Short mmCIF file of C-alpha atoms in Angstrom, two decimals:
data_model
loop_
_atom_site.label_atom_id
_atom_site.label_comp_id
_atom_site.label_asym_id
_atom_site.label_seq_id
_atom_site.Cartn_x
_atom_site.Cartn_y
_atom_site.Cartn_z
CA MET S 1 -24.39 32.12 5.25
CA GLN S 2 -23.37 30.08 8.11
CA ILE S 3 -20.09 28.34 8.40
CA GLU S 4 -19.13 26.08 11.31
CA ARG S 5 -16.34 23.54 12.07
CA ALA S 6 -17.56 20.14 11.19
CA GLY S 7 -14.82 18.11 12.80
CA ASP S 8 -10.91 17.70 12.77
CA GLY S 9 -10.49 14.73 10.43
CA ALA S 10 -9.93 12.42 13.36
CA ASP S 11 -11.86 9.74 11.82
CA VAL S 12 -9.88 9.83 8.58
CA LEU S 13 -6.69 9.76 10.47
CA GLU S 14 -7.84 6.71 12.52
CA ALA S 15 -8.60 4.92 9.29
CA LEU S 16 -5.17 5.79 7.86
CA ARG S 17 -3.42 4.71 11.04
CA SER S 18 -4.94 1.17 10.66
CA LEU S 19 -3.10 0.85 7.33
CA ASP S 20 0.49 0.04 6.58
CA PRO S 21 1.59 3.01 4.47
CA ALA S 22 3.21 0.63 1.96
CA LEU S 23 -0.08 -1.20 1.59
CA GLN S 24 -2.31 1.92 0.80
CA SER S 25 -1.98 1.25 -2.96
CA GLU S 26 -3.46 -1.73 -4.76
CA ARG S 27 -0.04 -2.39 -6.34
CA PHE S 28 1.36 -3.28 -3.05
CA LYS S 29 -0.97 -6.19 -2.40
CA ASP S 30 1.21 -8.95 -3.81
CA PRO S 31 2.81 -11.13 -1.25
CA GLY S 32 6.68 -11.11 -1.09
CA TYR S 33 9.44 -8.74 -0.52
CA HIS S 34 8.66 -5.35 -1.80
CA VAL S 35 11.82 -3.40 -2.68
CA SER S 36 10.45 -0.30 -0.77
CA GLY S 37 9.67 -2.51 2.28
CA LEU S 38 13.05 -4.02 2.19
CA LEU S 39 14.85 -0.61 2.03
CA ARG S 40 12.66 0.73 4.84
CA ASP S 41 13.58 -2.30 7.00
CA ILE S 42 17.19 -1.96 6.39
CA GLN S 43 17.10 1.75 7.49
CA GLU S 44 15.05 1.00 10.48
CA ARG S 45 17.57 -1.69 11.46
CA SER S 46 20.54 0.54 11.12
CA GLY S 47 18.84 3.47 12.92
CA LYS S 48 18.77 5.67 9.86
CA SER S 49 15.03 5.74 9.24
CA LYS S 50 13.54 9.18 9.50
CA TYR S 51 10.32 7.56 10.65
CA GLY S 52 11.72 5.39 13.23
CA LYS S 53 9.31 2.49 14.08
CA GLY S 54 6.16 4.61 14.25
CA ILE S 55 4.42 7.00 11.72
CA ASP S 56 2.60 9.95 13.23
CA ASP S 57 -0.43 11.74 11.81
CA THR S 58 1.66 14.43 10.07
CA THR S 59 3.60 11.84 8.25
CA GLN S 60 0.36 10.02 7.30
CA LEU S 61 -1.10 13.18 5.70
CA ARG S 62 2.19 13.74 3.92
CA PHE S 63 2.09 10.25 2.47
CA GLN S 64 -1.44 11.16 1.15
CA ALA S 65 -0.02 14.19 -0.46
CA GLY S 66 2.58 12.03 -2.24
CA PHE S 67 -0.17 9.67 -3.49
CA SER S 68 -2.12 12.56 -4.86
CA TRP S 69 1.10 13.85 -6.65
CA GLU S 70 1.47 10.35 -8.18
CA MET S 71 -2.06 10.23 -9.50
CA ALA S 72 -1.74 13.92 -10.92
CA LEU S 73 1.40 13.04 -12.62
CA GLU S 74 0.06 9.85 -14.17
CA ARG S 75 -2.63 11.77 -15.85
CA ALA S 76 -0.15 14.30 -17.05
CA PHE S 77 1.99 11.56 -18.62
CA ALA S 78 -0.96 10.11 -20.34
CA LEU S 79 -2.06 13.56 -21.73
CA LEU S 80 1.48 14.45 -23.03
CA ALA S 81 1.70 11.01 -24.78
CA ILE S 82 -1.67 11.44 -26.43
CA GLN S 83 -0.56 14.83 -27.69
CA LYS S 84 2.73 13.37 -28.86
CA LEU S 85 4.49 15.81 -26.59
CA GLY S 86 6.40 13.10 -24.55
CA PRO S 87 7.07 9.42 -24.39
CA GLU S 88 4.39 6.86 -23.32
CA ILE S 89 5.08 6.38 -19.63
CA ILE S 90 2.82 3.70 -18.09
CA ARG S 91 2.52 2.28 -14.51
CA PRO S 92 3.33 -1.31 -15.19
CA PRO S 93 1.98 -4.20 -13.14
CA SER S 94 4.26 -5.30 -10.30
CA LEU S 95 7.24 -7.05 -11.49
CA LEU S 96 7.81 -10.35 -9.49
CA MET S 97 11.56 -11.21 -9.49
CA PRO S 98 12.46 -14.69 -8.09
CA VAL S 99 15.08 -15.08 -5.50
CA PRO S 100 17.12 -18.23 -5.66
CA GLY S 101 16.20 -20.62 -2.75
CA LEU S 102 13.41 -18.47 -1.57
CA SER S 103 9.62 -19.06 -2.15
CA SER S 104 8.73 -15.33 -1.96
CA PRO S 105 9.86 -13.07 -4.77
CA LEU S 106 11.28 -9.59 -4.73
CA ILE S 107 8.44 -7.23 -5.87
CA CYS S 108 9.38 -4.15 -8.00
CA SER S 109 6.55 -1.63 -8.31
CA PRO S 110 7.76 1.42 -10.42
CA ASP S 111 5.70 4.49 -10.66
CA GLY S 112 6.27 4.53 -14.21
CA LEU S 113 8.00 2.82 -17.21
CA ASP S 114 8.93 4.16 -20.63
CA GLU S 115 8.87 0.78 -22.31
CA LEU S 116 10.36 1.88 -25.54
CA ALA S 117 13.33 3.30 -23.94
CA GLY S 118 13.58 1.00 -20.99
CA VAL S 119 13.65 3.99 -18.43
CA ILE S 120 12.19 3.95 -15.06
CA HIS S 121 10.20 7.03 -13.77
CA GLU S 122 9.87 7.62 -10.06
CA ILE S 123 7.38 10.19 -8.63
CA LYS S 124 8.44 11.93 -5.36
CA LEU S 125 7.05 14.62 -2.97
CA THR S 126 9.18 16.21 -0.27
CA TRP S 127 9.02 19.08 2.20
CA GLN S 128 12.66 19.20 2.19
CA SER S 129 14.64 22.11 0.35
CA ASP S 130 15.94 21.58 -3.13
CA LYS S 131 18.83 24.14 -2.41
CA ALA S 132 21.45 21.32 -2.93
CA GLY S 133 20.25 20.57 -6.43
CA GLU S 134 21.58 17.21 -7.88
CA ASP S 135 23.33 16.59 -4.47
CA TYR S 136 19.96 16.33 -2.81
CA VAL S 137 19.07 13.32 -5.00
CA ARG S 138 22.57 11.97 -4.64
CA GLY S 139 21.94 12.02 -0.95
CA ARG S 140 18.68 9.94 -1.06
CA TRP S 141 20.15 6.55 -0.45
CA ASP S 142 16.56 5.13 -0.38
CA TRP S 143 15.44 6.61 -3.68
CA LEU S 144 18.57 5.66 -5.40
CA HIS S 145 18.42 2.08 -4.35
CA GLN S 146 14.86 1.89 -5.02
CA ALA S 147 15.02 3.09 -8.71
CA GLY S 148 18.32 1.02 -9.14
CA ALA S 149 16.33 -2.19 -8.29
CA TYR S 150 13.60 -1.27 -10.68
CA VAL S 151 16.28 -0.62 -13.45
CA TYR S 152 17.72 -4.02 -12.77
CA ALA S 153 14.29 -5.58 -13.01
CA VAL S 154 13.76 -4.01 -16.67
CA SER S 155 17.35 -4.60 -17.57
CA GLY S 156 17.89 -0.85 -18.01
CA THR S 157 20.41 1.72 -16.99
CA GLU S 158 18.40 4.91 -16.35
CA ALA S 159 15.94 6.35 -14.00
CA VAL S 160 14.07 9.82 -13.96
CA PHE S 161 12.95 11.34 -10.78
CA HIS S 162 10.06 13.85 -10.83
CA VAL S 163 10.37 15.57 -7.43
CA PHE S 164 7.74 17.93 -6.17
CA HIS S 165 9.36 20.16 -3.54
CA VAL S 166 6.56 21.63 -1.67
CA ASN S 167 8.51 24.54 -0.49
CA ALA S 168 11.23 24.71 -3.10
CA ASP S 169 14.39 26.19 -1.45
CA TYR S 170 12.17 28.15 1.18
CA LYS S 171 13.27 31.48 -0.49
CA PRO S 172 10.39 32.01 -0.88
CA PRO S 173 8.43 28.79 0.29
CA VAL S 174 6.71 28.07 -2.96
CA PRO S 175 6.01 24.69 -4.81
CA ARG S 176 8.64 23.62 -7.46
CA VAL S 177 8.98 20.56 -9.50
CA ASN S 178 12.60 19.33 -10.41
CA LYS S 179 13.26 16.40 -12.90
CA TRP S 180 16.52 14.47 -12.52
CA ARG S 181 17.88 11.86 -14.68
CA VAL S 182 20.16 9.19 -13.16
CA ILE S 183 22.38 6.90 -15.30
CA TYR S 184 23.59 3.87 -13.34
CA GLN S 185 26.57 1.91 -13.90
CA GLN S 186 26.07 -1.81 -14.14
CA ALA S 187 28.07 -2.44 -11.09
CA GLU S 188 25.81 -0.08 -9.06
CA ILE S 189 22.63 -1.90 -10.13
CA ASP S 190 24.16 -5.31 -9.38
CA GLU S 191 25.37 -4.26 -5.93
CA THR S 192 21.83 -2.89 -5.09
CA TRP S 193 20.20 -6.19 -6.12
CA ARG S 194 22.62 -8.32 -4.11
CA MET S 195 22.02 -6.08 -1.06
CA LEU S 196 18.24 -6.62 -1.47
CA GLU S 197 18.38 -10.25 -2.01
CA GLY S 198 20.63 -10.55 0.96
CA HIS S 199 18.19 -8.88 3.12
CA ALA S 200 15.40 -10.96 1.94
CA ARG S 201 17.32 -14.02 2.78
CA ARG S 202 17.77 -12.54 6.37
CA LEU S 203 14.04 -11.94 6.67
CA ALA S 204 13.21 -15.44 5.36
CA SER S 205 15.61 -16.93 8.04
CA GLU S 206 13.62 -14.92 10.64
CA GLY S 207 10.33 -16.50 9.33
CA VAL S 208 9.24 -13.36 7.46
CA ASP S 209 7.95 -14.03 4.00
CA ARG S 210 6.51 -10.63 3.07
CA ILE S 211 7.36 -7.03 3.77
#
């Protein structure tokens, strides 16, 4: 048996670098203001984005790990529903929400939706520690506003986060999945939506009609 190095994956990374990470899934092809794009732009403009203006190769690969976790959990949701062991959670088509005065809509693309209960399901993967428990989710400004927008779009009040912590709490560094339910107040949902509509209008005034 002979084993030799066949390459370093540079060709794959070069292909990934040519893609906007928000456009690597077919559900992000619709023109308009994607909620995730709006939130990312808000963070970049405020200097709070952990990615800054650029995304390096390590981050690209981490994005791919996240996409793989999404696909795995979608299959798990389907299996649990077939076996009557859980609710039917589907990935709905993108929800196009009109913005008064703008030609481009706000676009909501939830990972999953329990249509019967009106509950949003979001699938996340992170290398950050889960030591803080519920306070970790409470500190994820981007996650909470993203899910809050989706909850608004389906006229619901709840979202469930399925969070894959690659290294758990690092004691020891082993994978762990945590599931968190967030119950929003209507005022919180409305505030999120006003913020996103306001930022969409700001982008429109700058000549940007999709993000």
